[in-house]
PDB file of C-alpha atoms in Angstrom:
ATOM      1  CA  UNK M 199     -44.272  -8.962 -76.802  1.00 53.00           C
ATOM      2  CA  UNK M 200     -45.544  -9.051 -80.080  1.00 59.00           C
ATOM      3  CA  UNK M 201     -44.835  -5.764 -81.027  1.00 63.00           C
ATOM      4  CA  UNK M 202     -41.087  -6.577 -79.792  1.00 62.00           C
ATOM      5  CA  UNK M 203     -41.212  -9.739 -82.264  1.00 65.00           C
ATOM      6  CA  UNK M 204     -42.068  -7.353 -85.151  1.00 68.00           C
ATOM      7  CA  UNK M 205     -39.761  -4.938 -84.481  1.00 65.00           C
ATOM      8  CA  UNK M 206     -37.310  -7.766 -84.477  1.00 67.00           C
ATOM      9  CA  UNK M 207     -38.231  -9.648 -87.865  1.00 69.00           C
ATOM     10  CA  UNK M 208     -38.737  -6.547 -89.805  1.00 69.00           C
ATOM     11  CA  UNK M 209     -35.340  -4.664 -89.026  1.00 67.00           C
ATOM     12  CA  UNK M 210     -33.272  -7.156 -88.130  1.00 75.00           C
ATOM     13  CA  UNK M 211     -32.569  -9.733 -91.227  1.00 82.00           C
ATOM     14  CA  UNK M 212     -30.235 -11.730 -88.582  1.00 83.00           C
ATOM     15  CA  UNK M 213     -33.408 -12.382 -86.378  1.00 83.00           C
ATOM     16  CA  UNK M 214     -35.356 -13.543 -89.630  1.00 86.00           C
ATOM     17  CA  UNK M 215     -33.017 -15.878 -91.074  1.00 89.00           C
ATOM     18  CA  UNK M 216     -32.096 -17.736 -86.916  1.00 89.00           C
ATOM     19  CA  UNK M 217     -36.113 -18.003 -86.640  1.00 89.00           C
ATOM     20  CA  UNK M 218     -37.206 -19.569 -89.872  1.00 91.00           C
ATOM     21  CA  UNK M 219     -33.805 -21.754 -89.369  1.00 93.00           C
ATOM     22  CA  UNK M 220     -35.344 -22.980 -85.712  1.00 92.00           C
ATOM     23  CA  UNK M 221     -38.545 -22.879 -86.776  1.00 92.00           C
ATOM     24  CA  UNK M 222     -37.523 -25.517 -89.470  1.00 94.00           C
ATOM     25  CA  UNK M 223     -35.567 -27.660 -87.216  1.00 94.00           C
ATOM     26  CA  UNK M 224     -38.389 -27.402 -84.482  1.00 94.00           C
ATOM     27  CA  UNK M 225     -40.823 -28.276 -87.397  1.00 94.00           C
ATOM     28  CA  UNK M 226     -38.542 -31.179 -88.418  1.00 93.00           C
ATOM     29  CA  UNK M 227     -38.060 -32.962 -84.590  1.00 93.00           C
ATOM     30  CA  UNK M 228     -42.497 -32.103 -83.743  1.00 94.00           C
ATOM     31  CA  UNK M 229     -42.609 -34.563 -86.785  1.00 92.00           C
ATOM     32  CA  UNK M 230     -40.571 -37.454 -84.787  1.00 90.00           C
ATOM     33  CA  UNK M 231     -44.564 -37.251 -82.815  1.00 90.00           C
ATOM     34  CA  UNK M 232     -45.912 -39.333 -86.215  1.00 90.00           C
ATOM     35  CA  UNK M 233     -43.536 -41.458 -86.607  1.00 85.00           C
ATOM     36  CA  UNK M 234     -44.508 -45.447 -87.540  1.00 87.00           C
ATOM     37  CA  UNK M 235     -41.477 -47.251 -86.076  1.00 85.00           C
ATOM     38  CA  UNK M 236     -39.322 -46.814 -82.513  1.00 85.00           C
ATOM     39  CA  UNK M 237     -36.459 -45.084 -83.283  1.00 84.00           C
ATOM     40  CA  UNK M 238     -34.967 -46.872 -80.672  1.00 83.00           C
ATOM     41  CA  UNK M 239     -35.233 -50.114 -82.280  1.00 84.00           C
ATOM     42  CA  UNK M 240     -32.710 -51.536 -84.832  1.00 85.00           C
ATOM     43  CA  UNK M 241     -33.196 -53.174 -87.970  1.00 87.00           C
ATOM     44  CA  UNK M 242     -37.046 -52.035 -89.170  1.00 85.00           C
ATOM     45  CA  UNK M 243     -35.681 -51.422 -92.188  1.00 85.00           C
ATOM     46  CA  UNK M 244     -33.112 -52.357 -95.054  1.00 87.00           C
ATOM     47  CA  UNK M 245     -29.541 -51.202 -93.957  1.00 87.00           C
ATOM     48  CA  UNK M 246     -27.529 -49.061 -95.800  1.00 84.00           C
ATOM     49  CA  UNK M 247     -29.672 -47.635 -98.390  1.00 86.00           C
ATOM     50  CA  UNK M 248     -29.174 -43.921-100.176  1.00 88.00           C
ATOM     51  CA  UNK M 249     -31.724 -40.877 -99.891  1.00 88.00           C
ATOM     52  CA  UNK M 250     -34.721 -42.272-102.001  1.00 87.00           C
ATOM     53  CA  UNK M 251     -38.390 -41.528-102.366  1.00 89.00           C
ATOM     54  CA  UNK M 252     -39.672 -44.114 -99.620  1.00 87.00           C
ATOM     55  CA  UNK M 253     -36.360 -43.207 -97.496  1.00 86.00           C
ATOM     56  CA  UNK M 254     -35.883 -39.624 -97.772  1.00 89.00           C
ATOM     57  CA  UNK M 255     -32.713 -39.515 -95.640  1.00 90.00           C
ATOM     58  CA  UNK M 256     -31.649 -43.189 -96.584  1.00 88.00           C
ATOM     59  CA  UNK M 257     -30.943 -45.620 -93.630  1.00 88.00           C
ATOM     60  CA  UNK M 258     -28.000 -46.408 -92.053  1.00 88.00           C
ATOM     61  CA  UNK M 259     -26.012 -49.366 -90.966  1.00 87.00           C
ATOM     62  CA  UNK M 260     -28.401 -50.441 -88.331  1.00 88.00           C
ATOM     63  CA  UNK M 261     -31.406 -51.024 -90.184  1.00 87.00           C
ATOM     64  CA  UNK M 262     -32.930 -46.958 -88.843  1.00 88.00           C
ATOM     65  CA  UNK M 263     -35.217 -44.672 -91.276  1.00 90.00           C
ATOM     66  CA  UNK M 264     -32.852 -42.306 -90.842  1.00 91.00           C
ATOM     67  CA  UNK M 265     -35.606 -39.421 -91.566  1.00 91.00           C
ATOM     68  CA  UNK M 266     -37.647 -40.986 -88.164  1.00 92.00           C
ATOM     69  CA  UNK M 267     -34.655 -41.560 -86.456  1.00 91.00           C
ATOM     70  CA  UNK M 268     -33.131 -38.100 -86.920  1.00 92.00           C
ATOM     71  CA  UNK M 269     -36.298 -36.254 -85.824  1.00 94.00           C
ATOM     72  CA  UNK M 270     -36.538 -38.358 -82.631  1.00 93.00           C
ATOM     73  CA  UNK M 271     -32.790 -37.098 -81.997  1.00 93.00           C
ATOM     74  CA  UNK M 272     -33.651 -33.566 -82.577  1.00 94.00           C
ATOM     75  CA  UNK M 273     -36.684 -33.763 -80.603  1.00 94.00           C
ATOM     76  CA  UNK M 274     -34.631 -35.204 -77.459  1.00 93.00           C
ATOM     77  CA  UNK M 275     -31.562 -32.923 -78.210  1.00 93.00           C
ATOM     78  CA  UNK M 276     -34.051 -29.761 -78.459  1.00 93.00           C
ATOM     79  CA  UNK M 277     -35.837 -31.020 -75.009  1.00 94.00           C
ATOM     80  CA  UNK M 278     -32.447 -31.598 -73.106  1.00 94.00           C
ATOM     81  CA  UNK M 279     -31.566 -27.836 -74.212  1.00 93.00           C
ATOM     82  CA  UNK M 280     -34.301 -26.277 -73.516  1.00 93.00           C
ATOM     83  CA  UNK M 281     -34.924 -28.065 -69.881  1.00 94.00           C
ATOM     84  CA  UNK M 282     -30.886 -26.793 -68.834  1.00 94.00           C
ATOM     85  CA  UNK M 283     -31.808 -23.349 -70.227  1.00 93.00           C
ATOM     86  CA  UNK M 284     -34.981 -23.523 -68.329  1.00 94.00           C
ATOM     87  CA  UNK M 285     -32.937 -24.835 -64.814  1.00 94.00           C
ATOM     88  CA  UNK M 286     -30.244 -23.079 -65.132  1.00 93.00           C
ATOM     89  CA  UNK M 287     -32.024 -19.358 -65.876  1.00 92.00           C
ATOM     90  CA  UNK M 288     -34.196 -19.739 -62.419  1.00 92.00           C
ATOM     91  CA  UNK M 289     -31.075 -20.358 -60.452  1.00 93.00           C
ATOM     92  CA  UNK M 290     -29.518 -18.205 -62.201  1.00 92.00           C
ATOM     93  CA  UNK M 291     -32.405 -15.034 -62.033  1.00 91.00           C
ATOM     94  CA  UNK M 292     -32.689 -15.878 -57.767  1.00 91.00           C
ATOM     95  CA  UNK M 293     -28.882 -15.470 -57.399  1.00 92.00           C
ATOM     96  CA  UNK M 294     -28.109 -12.949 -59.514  1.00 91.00           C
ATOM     97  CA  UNK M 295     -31.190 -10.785 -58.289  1.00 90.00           C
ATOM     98  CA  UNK M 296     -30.963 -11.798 -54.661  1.00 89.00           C
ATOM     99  CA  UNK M 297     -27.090 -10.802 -54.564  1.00 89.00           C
ATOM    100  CA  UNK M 298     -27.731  -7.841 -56.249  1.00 88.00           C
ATOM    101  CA  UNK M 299     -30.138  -6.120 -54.451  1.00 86.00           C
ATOM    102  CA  UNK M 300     -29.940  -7.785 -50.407  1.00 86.00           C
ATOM    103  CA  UNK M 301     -25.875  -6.741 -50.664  1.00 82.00           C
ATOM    104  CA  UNK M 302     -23.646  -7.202 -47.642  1.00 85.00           C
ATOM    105  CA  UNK M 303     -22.882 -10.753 -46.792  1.00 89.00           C
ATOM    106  CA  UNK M 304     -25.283 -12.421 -48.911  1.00 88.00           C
ATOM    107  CA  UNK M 305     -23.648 -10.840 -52.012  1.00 87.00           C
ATOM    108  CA  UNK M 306     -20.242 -11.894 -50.887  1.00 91.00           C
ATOM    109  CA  UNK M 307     -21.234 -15.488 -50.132  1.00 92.00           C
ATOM    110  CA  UNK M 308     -23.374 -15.469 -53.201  1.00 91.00           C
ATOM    111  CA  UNK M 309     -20.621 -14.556 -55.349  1.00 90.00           C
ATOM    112  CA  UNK M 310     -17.864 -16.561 -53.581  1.00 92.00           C
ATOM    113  CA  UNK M 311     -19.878 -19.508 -54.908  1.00 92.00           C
ATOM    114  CA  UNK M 312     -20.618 -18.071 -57.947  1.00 91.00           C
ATOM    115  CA  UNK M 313     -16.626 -18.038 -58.565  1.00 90.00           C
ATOM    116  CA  UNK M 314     -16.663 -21.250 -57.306  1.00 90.00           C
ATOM    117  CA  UNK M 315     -18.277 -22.201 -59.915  1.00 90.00           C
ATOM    118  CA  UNK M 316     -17.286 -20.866 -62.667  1.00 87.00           C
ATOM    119  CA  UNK M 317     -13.398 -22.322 -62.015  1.00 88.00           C
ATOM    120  CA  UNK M 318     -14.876 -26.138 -61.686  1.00 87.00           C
ATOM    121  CA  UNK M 319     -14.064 -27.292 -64.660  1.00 88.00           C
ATOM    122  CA  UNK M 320     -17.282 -28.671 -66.537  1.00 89.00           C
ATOM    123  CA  UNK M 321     -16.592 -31.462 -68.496  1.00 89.00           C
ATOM    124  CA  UNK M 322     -14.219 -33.878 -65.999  1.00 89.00           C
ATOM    125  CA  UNK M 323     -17.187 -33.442 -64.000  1.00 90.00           C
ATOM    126  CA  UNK M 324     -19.460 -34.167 -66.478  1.00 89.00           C
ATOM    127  CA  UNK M 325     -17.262 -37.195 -67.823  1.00 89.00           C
ATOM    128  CA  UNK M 326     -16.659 -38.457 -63.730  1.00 89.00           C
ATOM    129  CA  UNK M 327     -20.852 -38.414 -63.694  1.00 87.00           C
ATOM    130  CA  UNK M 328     -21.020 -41.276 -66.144  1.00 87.00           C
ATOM    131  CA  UNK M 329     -18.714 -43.597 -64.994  1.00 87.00           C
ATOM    132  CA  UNK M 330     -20.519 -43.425 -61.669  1.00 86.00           C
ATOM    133  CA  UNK M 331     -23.769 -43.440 -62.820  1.00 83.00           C
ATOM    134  CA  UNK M 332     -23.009 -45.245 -65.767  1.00 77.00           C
ATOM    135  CA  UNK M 333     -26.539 -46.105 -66.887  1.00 75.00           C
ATOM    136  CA  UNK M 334     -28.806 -44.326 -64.187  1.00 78.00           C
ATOM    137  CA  UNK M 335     -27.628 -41.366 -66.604  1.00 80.00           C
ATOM    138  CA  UNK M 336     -30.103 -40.174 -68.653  1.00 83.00           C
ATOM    139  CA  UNK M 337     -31.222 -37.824 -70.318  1.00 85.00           C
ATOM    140  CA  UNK M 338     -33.117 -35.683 -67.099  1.00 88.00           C
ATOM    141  CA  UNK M 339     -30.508 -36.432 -64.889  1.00 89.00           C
ATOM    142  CA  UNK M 340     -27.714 -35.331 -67.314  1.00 90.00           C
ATOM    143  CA  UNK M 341     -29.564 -31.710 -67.995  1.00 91.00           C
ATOM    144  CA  UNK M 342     -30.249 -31.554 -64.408  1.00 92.00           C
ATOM    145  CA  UNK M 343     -26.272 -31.710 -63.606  1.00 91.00           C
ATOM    146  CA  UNK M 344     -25.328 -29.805 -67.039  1.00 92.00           C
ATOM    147  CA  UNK M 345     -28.165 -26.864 -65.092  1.00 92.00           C
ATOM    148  CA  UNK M 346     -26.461 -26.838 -62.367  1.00 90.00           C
ATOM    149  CA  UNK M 347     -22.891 -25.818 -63.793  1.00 90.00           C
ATOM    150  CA  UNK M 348     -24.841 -23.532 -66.737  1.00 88.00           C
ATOM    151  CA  UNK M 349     -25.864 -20.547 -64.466  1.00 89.00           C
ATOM    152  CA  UNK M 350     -22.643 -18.315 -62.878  1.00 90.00           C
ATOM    153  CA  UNK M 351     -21.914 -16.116 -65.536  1.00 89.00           C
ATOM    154  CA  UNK M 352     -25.398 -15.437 -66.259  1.00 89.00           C
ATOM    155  CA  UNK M 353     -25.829 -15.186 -62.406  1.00 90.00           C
ATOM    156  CA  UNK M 354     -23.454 -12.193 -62.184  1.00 90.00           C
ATOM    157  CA  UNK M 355     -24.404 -10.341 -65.231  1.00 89.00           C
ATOM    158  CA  UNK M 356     -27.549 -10.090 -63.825  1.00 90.00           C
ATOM    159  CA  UNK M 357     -26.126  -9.023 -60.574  1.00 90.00           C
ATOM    160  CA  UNK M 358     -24.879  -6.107 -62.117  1.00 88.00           C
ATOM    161  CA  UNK M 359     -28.143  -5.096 -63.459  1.00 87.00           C
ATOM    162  CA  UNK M 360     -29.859  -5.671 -59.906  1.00 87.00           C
ATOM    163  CA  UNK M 361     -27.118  -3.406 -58.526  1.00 85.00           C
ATOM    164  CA  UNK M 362     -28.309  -0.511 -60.843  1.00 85.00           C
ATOM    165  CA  UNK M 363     -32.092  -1.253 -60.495  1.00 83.00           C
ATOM    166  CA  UNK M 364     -31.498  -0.850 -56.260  1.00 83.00           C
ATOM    167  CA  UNK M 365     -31.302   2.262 -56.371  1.00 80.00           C
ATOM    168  CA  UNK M 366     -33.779   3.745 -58.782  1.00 83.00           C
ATOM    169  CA  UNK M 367     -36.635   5.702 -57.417  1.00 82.00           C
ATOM    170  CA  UNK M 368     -39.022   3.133 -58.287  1.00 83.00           C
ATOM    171  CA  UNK M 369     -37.510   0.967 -56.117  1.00 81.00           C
ATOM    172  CA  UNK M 370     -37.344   3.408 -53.369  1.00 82.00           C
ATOM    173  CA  UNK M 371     -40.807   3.624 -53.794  1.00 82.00           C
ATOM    174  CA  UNK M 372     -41.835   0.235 -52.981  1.00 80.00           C
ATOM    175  CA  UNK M 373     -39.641  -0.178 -50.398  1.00 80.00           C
ATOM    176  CA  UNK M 374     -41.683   2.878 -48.504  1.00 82.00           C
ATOM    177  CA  UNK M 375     -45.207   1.394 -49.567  1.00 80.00           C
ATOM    178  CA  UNK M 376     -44.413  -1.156 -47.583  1.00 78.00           C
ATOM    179  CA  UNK M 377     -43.094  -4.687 -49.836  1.00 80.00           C
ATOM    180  CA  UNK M 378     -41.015  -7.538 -49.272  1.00 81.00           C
ATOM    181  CA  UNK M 379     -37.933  -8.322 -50.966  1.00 80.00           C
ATOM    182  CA  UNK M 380     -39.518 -10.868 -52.471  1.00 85.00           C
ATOM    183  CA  UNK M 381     -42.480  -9.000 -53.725  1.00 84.00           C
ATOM    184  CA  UNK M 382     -39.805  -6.111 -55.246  1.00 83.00           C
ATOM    185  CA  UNK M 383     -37.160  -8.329 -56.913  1.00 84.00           C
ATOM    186  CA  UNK M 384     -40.670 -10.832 -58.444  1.00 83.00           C
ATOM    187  CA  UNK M 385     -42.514  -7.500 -59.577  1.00 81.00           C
ATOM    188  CA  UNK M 386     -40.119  -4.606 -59.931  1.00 82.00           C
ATOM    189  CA  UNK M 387     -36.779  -6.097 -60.731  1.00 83.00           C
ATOM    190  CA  UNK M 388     -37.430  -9.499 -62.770  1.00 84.00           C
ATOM    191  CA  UNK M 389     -39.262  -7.276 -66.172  1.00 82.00           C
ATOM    192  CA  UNK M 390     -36.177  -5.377 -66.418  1.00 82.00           C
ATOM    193  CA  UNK M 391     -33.462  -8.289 -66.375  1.00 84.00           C
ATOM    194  CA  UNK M 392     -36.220 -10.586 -68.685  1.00 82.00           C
ATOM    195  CA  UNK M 393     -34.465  -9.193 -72.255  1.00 79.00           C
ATOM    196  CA  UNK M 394     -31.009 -10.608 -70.693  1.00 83.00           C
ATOM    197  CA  UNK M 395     -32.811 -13.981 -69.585  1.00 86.00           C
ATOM    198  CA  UNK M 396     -34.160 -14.102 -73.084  1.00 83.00           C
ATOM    199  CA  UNK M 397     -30.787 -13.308 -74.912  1.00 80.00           C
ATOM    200  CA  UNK M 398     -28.724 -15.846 -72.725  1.00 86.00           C
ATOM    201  CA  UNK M 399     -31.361 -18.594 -72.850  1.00 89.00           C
ATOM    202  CA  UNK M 400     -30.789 -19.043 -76.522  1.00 87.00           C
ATOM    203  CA  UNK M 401     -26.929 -19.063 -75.699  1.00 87.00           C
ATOM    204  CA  UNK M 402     -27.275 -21.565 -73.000  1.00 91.00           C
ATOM    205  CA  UNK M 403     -29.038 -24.076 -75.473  1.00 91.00           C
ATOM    206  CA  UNK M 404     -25.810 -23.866 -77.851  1.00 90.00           C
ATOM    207  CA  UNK M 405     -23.798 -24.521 -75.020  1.00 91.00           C
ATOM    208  CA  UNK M 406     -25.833 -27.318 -73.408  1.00 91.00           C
ATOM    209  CA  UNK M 407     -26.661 -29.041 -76.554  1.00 92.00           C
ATOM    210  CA  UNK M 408     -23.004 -28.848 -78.053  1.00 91.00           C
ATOM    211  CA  UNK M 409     -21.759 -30.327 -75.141  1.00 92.00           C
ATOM    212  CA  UNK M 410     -23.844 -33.516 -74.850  1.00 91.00           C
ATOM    213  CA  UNK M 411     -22.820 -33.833 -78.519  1.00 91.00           C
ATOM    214  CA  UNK M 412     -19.245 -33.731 -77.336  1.00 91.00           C
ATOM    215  CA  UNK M 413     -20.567 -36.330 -74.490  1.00 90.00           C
ATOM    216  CA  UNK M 414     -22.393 -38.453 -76.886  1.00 90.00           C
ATOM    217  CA  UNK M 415     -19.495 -38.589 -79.546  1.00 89.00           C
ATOM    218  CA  UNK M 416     -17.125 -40.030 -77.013  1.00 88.00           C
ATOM    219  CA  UNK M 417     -19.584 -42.287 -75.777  1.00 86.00           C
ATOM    220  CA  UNK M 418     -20.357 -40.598 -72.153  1.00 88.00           C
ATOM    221  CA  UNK M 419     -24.332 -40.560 -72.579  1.00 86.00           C
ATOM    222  CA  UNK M 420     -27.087 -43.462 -72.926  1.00 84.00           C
ATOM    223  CA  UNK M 421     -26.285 -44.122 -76.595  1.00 84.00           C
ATOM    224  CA  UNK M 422     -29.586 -46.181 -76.716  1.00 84.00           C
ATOM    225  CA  UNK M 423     -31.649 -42.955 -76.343  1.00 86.00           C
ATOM    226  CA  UNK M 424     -31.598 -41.048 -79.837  1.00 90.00           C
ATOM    227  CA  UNK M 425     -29.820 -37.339 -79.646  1.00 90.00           C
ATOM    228  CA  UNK M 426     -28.267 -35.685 -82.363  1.00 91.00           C
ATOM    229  CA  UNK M 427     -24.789 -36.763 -80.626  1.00 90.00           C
ATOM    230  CA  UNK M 428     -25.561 -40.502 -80.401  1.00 90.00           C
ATOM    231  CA  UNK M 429     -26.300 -40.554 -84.171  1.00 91.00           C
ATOM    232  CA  UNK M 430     -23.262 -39.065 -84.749  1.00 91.00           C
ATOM    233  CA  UNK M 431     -21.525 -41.899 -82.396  1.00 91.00           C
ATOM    234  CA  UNK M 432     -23.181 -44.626 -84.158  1.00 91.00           C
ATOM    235  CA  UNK M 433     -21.514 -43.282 -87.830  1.00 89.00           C
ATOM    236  CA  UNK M 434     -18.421 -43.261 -86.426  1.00 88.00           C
ATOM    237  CA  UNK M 435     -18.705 -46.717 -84.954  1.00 88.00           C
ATOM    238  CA  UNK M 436     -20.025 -48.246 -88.172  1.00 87.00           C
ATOM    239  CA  UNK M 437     -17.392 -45.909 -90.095  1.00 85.00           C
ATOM    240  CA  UNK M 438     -19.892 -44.801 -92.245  1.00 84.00           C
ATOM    241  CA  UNK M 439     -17.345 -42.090 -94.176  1.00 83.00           C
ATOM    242  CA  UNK M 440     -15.065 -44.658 -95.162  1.00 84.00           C
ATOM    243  CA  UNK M 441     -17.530 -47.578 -96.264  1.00 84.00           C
ATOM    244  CA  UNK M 442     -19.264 -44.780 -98.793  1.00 85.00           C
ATOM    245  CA  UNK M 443     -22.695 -44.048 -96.323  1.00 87.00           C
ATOM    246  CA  UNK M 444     -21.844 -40.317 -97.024  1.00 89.00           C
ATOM    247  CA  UNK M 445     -25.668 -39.473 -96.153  1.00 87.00           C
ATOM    248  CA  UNK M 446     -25.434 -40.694 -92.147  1.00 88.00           C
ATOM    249  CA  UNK M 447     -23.066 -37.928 -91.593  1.00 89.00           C
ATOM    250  CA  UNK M 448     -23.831 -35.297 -93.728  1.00 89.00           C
ATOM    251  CA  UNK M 449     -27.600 -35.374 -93.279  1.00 90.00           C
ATOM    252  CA  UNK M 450     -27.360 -34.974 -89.536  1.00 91.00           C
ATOM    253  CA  UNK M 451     -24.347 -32.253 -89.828  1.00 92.00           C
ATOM    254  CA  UNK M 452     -26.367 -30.187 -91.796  1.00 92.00           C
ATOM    255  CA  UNK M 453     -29.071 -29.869 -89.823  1.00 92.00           C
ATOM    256  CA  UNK M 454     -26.620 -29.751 -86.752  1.00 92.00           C
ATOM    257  CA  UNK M 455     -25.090 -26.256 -88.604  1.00 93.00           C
ATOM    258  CA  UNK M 456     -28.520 -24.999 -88.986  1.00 92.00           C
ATOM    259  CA  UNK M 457     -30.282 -25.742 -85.616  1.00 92.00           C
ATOM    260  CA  UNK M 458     -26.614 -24.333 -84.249  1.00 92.00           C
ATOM    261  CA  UNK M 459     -26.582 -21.069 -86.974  1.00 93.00           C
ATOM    262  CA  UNK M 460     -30.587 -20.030 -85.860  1.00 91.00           C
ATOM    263  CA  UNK M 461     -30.334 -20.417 -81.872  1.00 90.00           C
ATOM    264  CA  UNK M 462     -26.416 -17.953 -82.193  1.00 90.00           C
ATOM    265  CA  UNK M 463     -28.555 -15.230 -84.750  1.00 89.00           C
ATOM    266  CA  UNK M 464     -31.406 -15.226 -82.717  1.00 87.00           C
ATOM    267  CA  UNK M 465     -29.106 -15.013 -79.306  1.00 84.00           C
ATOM    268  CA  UNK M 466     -26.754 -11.924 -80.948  1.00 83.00           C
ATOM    269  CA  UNK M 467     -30.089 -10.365 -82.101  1.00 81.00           C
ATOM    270  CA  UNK M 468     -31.775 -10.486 -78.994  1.00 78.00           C
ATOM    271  CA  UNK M 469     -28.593  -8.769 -77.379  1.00 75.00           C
ATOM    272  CA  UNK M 470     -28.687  -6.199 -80.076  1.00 74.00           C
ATOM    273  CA  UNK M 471     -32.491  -5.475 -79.458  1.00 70.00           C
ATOM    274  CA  UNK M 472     -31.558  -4.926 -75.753  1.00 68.00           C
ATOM    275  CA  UNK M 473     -28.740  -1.798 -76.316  1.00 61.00           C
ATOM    276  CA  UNK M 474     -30.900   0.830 -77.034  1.00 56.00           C
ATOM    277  CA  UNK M 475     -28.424   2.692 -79.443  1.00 60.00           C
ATOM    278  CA  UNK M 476     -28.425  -0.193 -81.449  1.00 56.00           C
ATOM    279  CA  UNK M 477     -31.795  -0.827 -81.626  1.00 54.00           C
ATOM    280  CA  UNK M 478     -32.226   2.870 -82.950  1.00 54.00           C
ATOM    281  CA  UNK M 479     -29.930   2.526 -85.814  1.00 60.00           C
ATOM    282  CA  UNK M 480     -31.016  -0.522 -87.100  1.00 55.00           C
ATOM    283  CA  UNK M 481     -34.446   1.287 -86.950  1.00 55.00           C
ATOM    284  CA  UNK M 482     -33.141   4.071 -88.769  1.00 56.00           C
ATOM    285  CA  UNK M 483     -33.688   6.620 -86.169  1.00 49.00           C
TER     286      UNK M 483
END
C-alpha cells in the first residue's frame, strides 16, 4: 500500500496536486471539531461583515462566522460522501462479484436489476423523497437512498472483471481444494477488483456530493443542517451577490472547485495507476 502511494506521488504530479488539495479541504472541515459556537445557530455574531483578522471568512447575513460555519459544512458534506461511497461500493462489490463468477440465472437476474437501475432516473426520485419525508430527511437517510441508486455501473464493471478472474487457474485451484463461493470471491477475487473500488470510490464522492449540492440549492435537503449546498442556498436567499456580500459566495465556491478538482485528479490517477501500460510510461520504463 505504501509503496503504491509512493509510486503514485512521485510519478504522477496529477496524484500530488488532488491529495494536498483534499488533504487541505479535509484539514479545513477536522477544524469545524474546535469550533466555539453551533454552526447551526444564527446570529452569534455581527452580520454582514468582510474577511478580517477576528473573521477570517467574514460573516454573512445571518449573524454565522462564516470560517466555523463553512468547516461544519465541509465536514457534513465530506461525511455524506464518503458514507454513499462506502454503501454503495459493498453493494456494489457483492453484485458485481456474485454475478460474475455464480453465472447462469443469477447473472441474468442480477443484471436485469442492475439495468433496472441504471434507467430510474435519480433525481425525480431523489426530489419525490423529500416531499414525502419532508423533514424525517436527513442527512443518513438521504446518503442511504443516494447509496442505493450509486452502485449499477460500478456493479457491472466489476462484473466484467469477475468474468475474467473465473477462469484463471488460481481460481481453478481453490475450487478443487475444496472452498466456498464465498470463501473464493472474499479471498481470491475481491484483491484484484480493490484498485477499481478505489478508483470509483473517489468518483462516487463527486457524484454524491454534487448532487446534494444540486438538492440543497433548490431547497430539497434539511437546510438547518450545515452542507456546503445549504450555504450556498442561504446566499442566494439573502441575495448576497447583489447586496455587495461578495465573500459568502466566493469563499465557499472556491473551496467547492478545490475539494471537487482533488477527489477528479486523484480518481483519473488512480485509473491510470491501474492500466499497466500506463503505469510503465509514466515510470519511464
Amino acid at each position: 500500500m505504501f509503496s503504491v502511494l509512493r509510486d503514485l506521488i512521485r510519478y504522477n504530479i496529477e496524484f500530488a496536486i488532488g491529495l494536498v488539495l483534499v488533504t487541505i479541504v479535509v484539514i479545513f472541515a477536522a477544524l469545524s471539531l474546535f469550533s466555539p459556537v453551533d454552526p447551526t445557530l444564527i446570529y452569534m455574531a455581527p452580520p454582514d461583515q468582510p474577511p478580517s483578522m477576528q473573521y477570517w471568512f467574514g460573516t454573512n447575513s445571518r449573524g454565522q462566522d462564516l470560517f466555523w460555519q463553512l468547516s461544519a459544512a465541509f465536514r457534513n458534506s465530506l461525511i455524506f460522501g464518503i458514507t454513499v461511497a462506502v454503501i454503495s461500493r459493498v453493494i456494489s462489490i457483492a453484485i458485481g462479484l456474485a454475478s460474475g463468477y455464480i453465472g447462469g440465472w443469477v447473472d441474468r437476474v442480477l443484471m436485469f436489476i442492475n439495468d433496472i437501475f441504471v434507467a430510474i432516473p435519480i433525481f425525480p426520485i431523489l426530489v419525490l423523497f423529500y416531499f414525502v419525508l419532508r423533514n424525517d430527511l436527513d442527512s443518513f437517510r438521504l446518503a442511504l437512498i443516494m447509496a442505493c441508486f450509486g452502485w449499477p455501473f460500478d456493479a457491472r464493471l466489476i462484473r466484467s472483471v469477475a468474468l475474467g478472474l473465473k477462469h484463471r487457474e488460481f481460481t481453478r485451484h481453490a475450487v478443487f481444494a475444496g472452498m466456498s463461493t464465498r470463501k473464493v470471491l472474499l479471498e481470491e477475487h475481491l484483491p484484484y477488483v480493490m484498485p477499481i473500488v478505489f478508483s470509483t470510490f473517489m468518483n462516487n464522492m463527486l457524484w454524491s456530493i454534487g448532487l446534494e449540492v444540486t438538492l440543497a440549492v433548490l431547497g430539497f435537503t434539511n437546510l438547518n443542517n450545515p452542507t456546503i449546498g445549504t450555504v450556498l442556498y442561504w446566499a442566494n436567499s439573502h441575495s448576497a451577490m447583489v447586496v455587495g456580500i461578495w465573500w459568502w459566495l466566493a469563499i465557499p465556491v472556491v473551496l467547492i472547485i478545490m475539494t471537487f478538482l482533488g477527489l477528479f485528479l486523484l480518481a483519473i490517477s488512480m485509473n491510470e495507476y491501474i492500466d499497466p501500460r500506463s503505469r510503465l510510461r509514466r515510470m519511464g520504463a
